[in-house]
Amino acid sequence: MRLISMKKFWSILCLLCLCSYMEVQAENEKPFVIPELKEWKGGEGVFLPDGQMRIVYGSADLKQVASQFADDYQEMFGIRPEVVPGKPQKGDMYLTLKKDKKLGKEGYTIDVDKYVKVTATEPVGAFWATRTLLQISEQTESRELPKGFIRDCPDYGMRGFMIDCGRKFIPMDYLRDLSKMLAYYKMNVFHIHLNDNGFKQYFNHDWNKTYAAFRLECETFPGLTARDGYYTKEEFIDFQNEAAEEFVEVIPEIDAPAHTLAFSHYNPALGSKEYGMDHLNLSNPETYKFMDALFKEYLEGENPVFVGPRVHIGTDEYSNKDKTVVEQFRAFTDHYIRLVESYGKKACVWGALTHADGETPVKVENVDMYTWYNGFADPKEMARLGYKQVCIPDGMVYIVPMAGYYQDYLNIKYLYDSWTPAHIGNVVFEEYDPTLLGGMFAVWNDHVGNGISVKDIHHRTFPALQTIATKTWNVAPSLNFDAFDSAREQLSEAPGVNQLARIGKKPGMVYEVAEVRPGMTLEYPEIGYNYTVSFDIQAQPENPGTELFRSRDAVFYLSDPVSGLLGFARDGYLNTFNFRPYPGEKLNVKITGDNFSTSLYVNGKLKEKLDVQKRFFNGGKDSMFYVRTLVFPLEKVGRFKSKVTNLKVYNTLFK
């Protein structure tokens, strides 16, 4: 047996120790955030914030960003760091500005070491960096940040979302939450579609009965504003300003000359008898007088109602049956592009100039075109004409809840794996082609009266938002879809936002109360899909309208106001189970809910499942899906006579 020398032994031992040390001190892995970081160089160890952490800003231009960061940190983690100007010390987070052409306007770097240094060329880049830091921080209880270096900037400058508020009123509180979510995921455009109408086949083929709405307070034309929900000028201005503070631009849209039934309801002379009352009569001079005055109300003055730099004027889906109307449509489009510009704004339009091909010139310079359907506007031809284009292809990124066409939920796997803003339908540009401004997705509420709630809209919107945010900022993420899909579910919607009403992050019981007493306020306002709520009840006779639970968005009734049955109301819809307890009866009641149904169990047996109905119109020629879902309210306990005990709330599937 051959023995090694002591010198060689110690050399081998030191080498093994060094290898072991190197394994322990391996570079930190790239942290998960949405959108995925462009560049990451891992360091060793972590930055661990403590109660003395400060947010220091090196430029007065960053004071607002630093304060917002501190507010959001407190909202999410319960600690508000001190915000101060000056130079950083160990343990601080430091925001500074420095010119760097490679970063562009929105780019930033983050260097995590003894302190966290954020560098950007403009405040918007520093703000996006704080979103990155918040997302990383929320993924551990200690709020630790892996040491390393980040360089990040977007592939496209316009990254956004559009919501149809015309066919369904979307409350301002939800719009504000949506704006916060867009900002949290570095999306910078929020398009608000302010007017539209339902389809007349669902209203006895009668234009006078067909639903239509214009959602802004209007003084020029009293009575034009929708009575079932609208935004005051003041709150709409405040909303836009609040969004701008988080670098989200609100683009308001008044859609014309189609989708204008709200205007012809107000003044029937404005509607076209030939092409439908949801088309403006382009031969009537009163049409131009009306539209000019409407835009003037929101655009004139030093402090107009439409705050941001861009205004969308609509211009989609008008008839092209004859040459005369095509030329009228083109003239109308050109007129309102120039009218908006006369107020110092940039005009946005829906692409329609292939559908409305003609000779009347339509302004090209400084006009942003949303290319949504290539039969209406061929993207290559629009590029040749010189239009800057926003990629928003209907077949890929249109959500139309429960309509049976387009998409109910977006195919986020396809979008993540295969789509970028260079893909407009079947037309593919070179990535970063100068015609391309960026990409967006949309929610259209086509089917008025289909039972869809704002919560249902949100359930469809959020995963799409996370995905589109990724693919408009970073067109080539390195993470595979399954890893992305699993990790994205663990992130918050935004600081202080929980529209999904998630309680906890695992299946199981998440809340219980031994006795539910009238007038109580419970810890959680609501629980979202998929849930089970169970309680025991010793029933007493209850008056119609007796509530068991209420939240801001919904009510669950022990005795509904119409039939005295168990039921619930939200978004103006009342749904009831065909069940009421007998006086004196002792029962266990269980309600389960998901994104397509709400079910009632009594003593362990299914009594009724309120799932998606198919409702027929016009002798069966037309149909619509009707949804009976409920994000279960818990916040306020009603005033009832019965005894309710043993409340248990379960998160049955976290997704």
PDB file of N, CA and C in Angstrom, residues 158-163 165 182 188-194 236 239-240 243 248-254 306-314 340 345-350 368 370 390 437 440:
ATOM      1  N   MET A 158     -44.740  50.869 -26.120  1.00  0.00           N
ATOM      2  CA  MET A 158     -46.168  50.941 -25.801  1.00  0.00           C
ATOM      3  C   MET A 158     -46.640  49.551 -25.395  1.00  0.00           C
ATOM      4  N   ARG A 159     -47.058  49.445 -24.144  1.00  0.00           N
ATOM      5  CA  ARG A 159     -47.423  48.139 -23.575  1.00  0.00           C
ATOM      6  C   ARG A 159     -48.720  48.356 -22.792  1.00  0.00           C
ATOM      7  N   GLY A 160     -49.824  47.816 -23.296  1.00  0.00           N
ATOM      8  CA  GLY A 160     -51.054  48.262 -22.681  1.00  0.00           C
ATOM      9  C   GLY A 160     -52.245  47.334 -22.728  1.00  0.00           C
ATOM     10  N   PHE A 161     -53.358  47.898 -22.262  1.00  0.00           N
ATOM     11  CA  PHE A 161     -54.619  47.170 -22.088  1.00  0.00           C
ATOM     12  C   PHE A 161     -55.782  48.115 -22.368  1.00  0.00           C
ATOM     13  N   MET A 162     -56.813  47.584 -23.004  1.00  0.00           N
ATOM     14  CA  MET A 162     -58.043  48.326 -23.273  1.00  0.00           C
ATOM     15  C   MET A 162     -59.225  47.622 -22.628  1.00  0.00           C
ATOM     16  N   ILE A 163     -60.122  48.387 -22.014  1.00  0.00           N
ATOM     17  CA  ILE A 163     -61.330  47.802 -21.444  1.00  0.00           C
ATOM     18  C   ILE A 163     -62.555  48.538 -21.959  1.00  0.00           C
ATOM     19  N   CYS A 165     -65.856  49.909 -21.372  1.00  0.00           N
ATOM     20  CA  CYS A 165     -66.745  50.384 -20.306  1.00  0.00           C
ATOM     21  C   CYS A 165     -68.098  50.806 -20.860  1.00  0.00           C
ATOM     22  N   LEU A 182     -51.369  47.500 -13.876  1.00  0.00           N
ATOM     23  CA  LEU A 182     -50.580  47.774 -15.071  1.00  0.00           C
ATOM     24  C   LEU A 182     -49.212  48.319 -14.676  1.00  0.00           C
ATOM     25  N   ASN A 188     -47.662  50.549 -19.592  1.00  0.00           N
ATOM     26  CA  ASN A 188     -47.721  52.008 -19.497  1.00  0.00           C
ATOM     27  C   ASN A 188     -48.880  52.673 -20.232  1.00  0.00           C
ATOM     28  N   VAL A 189     -49.830  51.892 -20.745  1.00  0.00           N
ATOM     29  CA  VAL A 189     -50.980  52.461 -21.455  1.00  0.00           C
ATOM     30  C   VAL A 189     -52.260  51.782 -20.980  1.00  0.00           C
ATOM     31  N   PHE A 190     -53.258  52.594 -20.650  1.00  0.00           N
ATOM     32  CA  PHE A 190     -54.567  52.101 -20.220  1.00  0.00           C
ATOM     33  C   PHE A 190     -55.625  52.818 -21.056  1.00  0.00           C
ATOM     34  N   HIS A 191     -56.248  52.078 -21.956  1.00  0.00           N
ATOM     35  CA  HIS A 191     -57.200  52.615 -22.931  1.00  0.00           C
ATOM     36  C   HIS A 191     -58.616  52.380 -22.406  1.00  0.00           C
ATOM     37  N   ILE A 192     -59.384  53.459 -22.259  1.00  0.00           N
ATOM     38  CA  ILE A 192     -60.749  53.387 -21.720  1.00  0.00           C
ATOM     39  C   ILE A 192     -61.744  53.657 -22.848  1.00  0.00           C
ATOM     40  N   HIS A 193     -62.500  52.630 -23.229  1.00  0.00           N
ATOM     41  CA  HIS A 193     -63.506  52.693 -24.294  1.00  0.00           C
ATOM     42  C   HIS A 193     -64.813  53.181 -23.666  1.00  0.00           C
ATOM     43  N   LEU A 194     -65.199  54.427 -23.938  1.00  0.00           N
ATOM     44  CA  LEU A 194     -66.211  55.134 -23.155  1.00  0.00           C
ATOM     45  C   LEU A 194     -67.643  55.003 -23.664  1.00  0.00           C
ATOM     46  N   PHE A 236     -62.816  61.460 -13.267  1.00  0.00           N
ATOM     47  CA  PHE A 236     -62.072  60.960 -14.421  1.00  0.00           C
ATOM     48  C   PHE A 236     -60.735  61.696 -14.551  1.00  0.00           C
ATOM     49  N   PHE A 239     -58.512  60.275 -11.806  1.00  0.00           N
ATOM     50  CA  PHE A 239     -58.062  58.940 -12.209  1.00  0.00           C
ATOM     51  C   PHE A 239     -56.884  59.015 -13.175  1.00  0.00           C
ATOM     52  N   GLN A 240     -56.981  59.866 -14.178  1.00  0.00           N
ATOM     53  CA  GLN A 240     -55.892  60.004 -15.144  1.00  0.00           C
ATOM     54  C   GLN A 240     -54.618  60.531 -14.480  1.00  0.00           C
ATOM     55  N   ALA A 243     -53.037  57.794 -12.345  1.00  0.00           N
ATOM     56  CA  ALA A 243     -52.353  56.825 -13.203  1.00  0.00           C
ATOM     57  C   ALA A 243     -51.026  57.389 -13.695  1.00  0.00           C
ATOM     58  N   VAL A 248     -48.493  55.514 -15.999  1.00  0.00           N
ATOM     59  CA  VAL A 248     -49.478  54.866 -16.858  1.00  0.00           C
ATOM     60  C   VAL A 248     -50.270  55.965 -17.556  1.00  0.00           C
ATOM     61  N   GLU A 249     -50.247  55.956 -18.878  1.00  0.00           N
ATOM     62  CA  GLU A 249     -51.001  56.930 -19.667  1.00  0.00           C
ATOM     63  C   GLU A 249     -52.400  56.397 -19.944  1.00  0.00           C
ATOM     64  N   VAL A 250     -53.413  57.151 -19.540  1.00  0.00           N
ATOM     65  CA  VAL A 250     -54.800  56.799 -19.857  1.00  0.00           C
ATOM     66  C   VAL A 250     -55.149  57.406 -21.212  1.00  0.00           C
ATOM     67  N   ILE A 251     -55.601  56.533 -22.134  1.00  0.00           N
ATOM     68  CA  ILE A 251     -56.065  56.993 -23.443  1.00  0.00           C
ATOM     69  C   ILE A 251     -57.585  56.843 -23.476  1.00  0.00           C
ATOM     70  N   PRO A 252     -58.334  57.949 -23.365  1.00  0.00           N
ATOM     71  CA  PRO A 252     -59.792  57.854 -23.452  1.00  0.00           C
ATOM     72  C   PRO A 252     -60.241  57.738 -24.908  1.00  0.00           C
ATOM     73  N   GLU A 253     -61.308  56.996 -25.122  1.00  0.00           N
ATOM     74  CA  GLU A 253     -61.845  56.838 -26.478  1.00  0.00           C
ATOM     75  C   GLU A 253     -63.315  57.225 -26.531  1.00  0.00           C
ATOM     76  N   ILE A 254     -63.646  58.104 -27.449  1.00  0.00           N
ATOM     77  CA  ILE A 254     -65.031  58.314 -27.879  1.00  0.00           C
ATOM     78  C   ILE A 254     -65.132  57.674 -29.250  1.00  0.00           C
ATOM     79  N   PHE A 306     -59.770  65.373 -20.740  1.00  0.00           N
ATOM     80  CA  PHE A 306     -58.830  64.382 -21.257  1.00  0.00           C
ATOM     81  C   PHE A 306     -57.423  64.917 -21.028  1.00  0.00           C
ATOM     82  N   VAL A 307     -56.744  64.335 -20.066  1.00  0.00           N
ATOM     83  CA  VAL A 307     -55.508  64.897 -19.530  1.00  0.00           C
ATOM     84  C   VAL A 307     -54.284  64.547 -20.363  1.00  0.00           C
ATOM     85  N   GLY A 308     -54.198  63.305 -20.825  1.00  0.00           N
ATOM     86  CA  GLY A 308     -52.972  62.784 -21.422  1.00  0.00           C
ATOM     87  C   GLY A 308     -52.713  63.289 -22.825  1.00  0.00           C
ATOM     88  N   PRO A 309     -51.599  62.855 -23.408  1.00  0.00           N
ATOM     89  CA  PRO A 309     -51.206  63.363 -24.725  1.00  0.00           C
ATOM     90  C   PRO A 309     -51.984  62.771 -25.885  1.00  0.00           C
ATOM     91  N   ARG A 310     -52.692  61.627 -25.666  1.00  0.00           N
ATOM     92  CA  ARG A 310     -53.374  60.955 -26.775  1.00  0.00           C
ATOM     93  C   ARG A 310     -54.861  60.793 -26.494  1.00  0.00           C
ATOM     94  N   VAL A 311     -55.638  60.865 -27.570  1.00  0.00           N
ATOM     95  CA  VAL A 311     -57.087  60.632 -27.517  1.00  0.00           C
ATOM     96  C   VAL A 311     -57.451  59.717 -28.673  1.00  0.00           C
ATOM     97  N   HIS A 312     -58.268  58.704 -28.386  1.00  0.00           N
ATOM     98  CA  HIS A 312     -58.695  57.754 -29.417  1.00  0.00           C
ATOM     99  C   HIS A 312     -60.063  58.175 -29.950  1.00  0.00           C
ATOM    100  N   ILE A 313     -60.194  58.211 -31.284  1.00  0.00           N
ATOM    101  CA  ILE A 313     -61.441  58.696 -31.898  1.00  0.00           C
ATOM    102  C   ILE A 313     -62.273  57.568 -32.503  1.00  0.00           C
ATOM    103  N   GLY A 314     -61.888  56.314 -32.269  1.00  0.00           N
ATOM    104  CA  GLY A 314     -62.690  55.201 -32.778  1.00  0.00           C
ATOM    105  C   GLY A 314     -62.383  54.867 -34.224  1.00  0.00           C
ATOM    106  N   VAL A 340     -58.801  66.726 -33.020  1.00  0.00           N
ATOM    107  CA  VAL A 340     -58.082  66.358 -31.803  1.00  0.00           C
ATOM    108  C   VAL A 340     -56.721  67.053 -31.765  1.00  0.00           C
ATOM    109  N   LYS A 345     -53.582  67.470 -28.886  1.00  0.00           N
ATOM    110  CA  LYS A 345     -53.494  66.042 -28.594  1.00  0.00           C
ATOM    111  C   LYS A 345     -53.100  65.260 -29.848  1.00  0.00           C
ATOM    112  N   LYS A 346     -52.618  64.047 -29.618  1.00  0.00           N
ATOM    113  CA  LYS A 346     -52.315  63.127 -30.701  1.00  0.00           C
ATOM    114  C   LYS A 346     -53.490  62.173 -30.872  1.00  0.00           C
ATOM    115  N   ALA A 347     -53.892  61.933 -32.111  1.00  0.00           N
ATOM    116  CA  ALA A 347     -55.055  61.081 -32.378  1.00  0.00           C
ATOM    117  C   ALA A 347     -54.647  59.623 -32.551  1.00  0.00           C
ATOM    118  N   CYS A 348     -55.460  58.746 -31.980  1.00  0.00           N
ATOM    119  CA  CYS A 348     -55.358  57.301 -32.208  1.00  0.00           C
ATOM    120  C   CYS A 348     -56.621  56.848 -32.931  1.00  0.00           C
ATOM    121  N   VAL A 349     -56.483  55.853 -33.815  1.00  0.00           N
ATOM    122  CA  VAL A 349     -57.620  55.339 -34.581  1.00  0.00           C
ATOM    123  C   VAL A 349     -57.566  53.823 -34.619  1.00  0.00           C
ATOM    124  N   TRP A 350     -58.737  53.212 -34.776  1.00  0.00           N
ATOM    125  CA  TRP A 350     -58.786  51.793 -35.118  1.00  0.00           C
ATOM    126  C   TRP A 350     -58.514  51.664 -36.616  1.00  0.00           C
ATOM    127  N   ASP A 368     -51.500  57.393 -34.499  1.00  0.00           N
ATOM    128  CA  ASP A 368     -51.263  56.018 -34.048  1.00  0.00           C
ATOM    129  C   ASP A 368     -52.456  55.149 -34.437  1.00  0.00           C
ATOM    130  N   TYR A 370     -54.323  51.462 -34.345  1.00  0.00           N
ATOM    131  CA  TYR A 370     -54.438  50.141 -33.736  1.00  0.00           C
ATOM    132  C   TYR A 370     -54.807  49.155 -34.845  1.00  0.00           C
ATOM    133  N   VAL A 390     -50.086  49.984 -33.460  1.00  0.00           N
ATOM    134  CA  VAL A 390     -50.186  49.271 -32.196  1.00  0.00           C
ATOM    135  C   VAL A 390     -50.738  47.881 -32.505  1.00  0.00           C
ATOM    136  N   LEU A 437     -45.292  50.356 -32.644  1.00  0.00           N
ATOM    137  CA  LEU A 437     -45.191  51.070 -31.377  1.00  0.00           C
ATOM    138  C   LEU A 437     -45.134  50.125 -30.189  1.00  0.00           C
ATOM    139  N   MET A 440     -50.869  45.470 -27.248  1.00  0.00           N
ATOM    140  CA  MET A 440     -51.910  45.591 -26.230  1.00  0.00           C
ATOM    141  C   MET A 440     -52.833  44.379 -26.297  1.00  0.00           C
TER     142      MET A 440
END
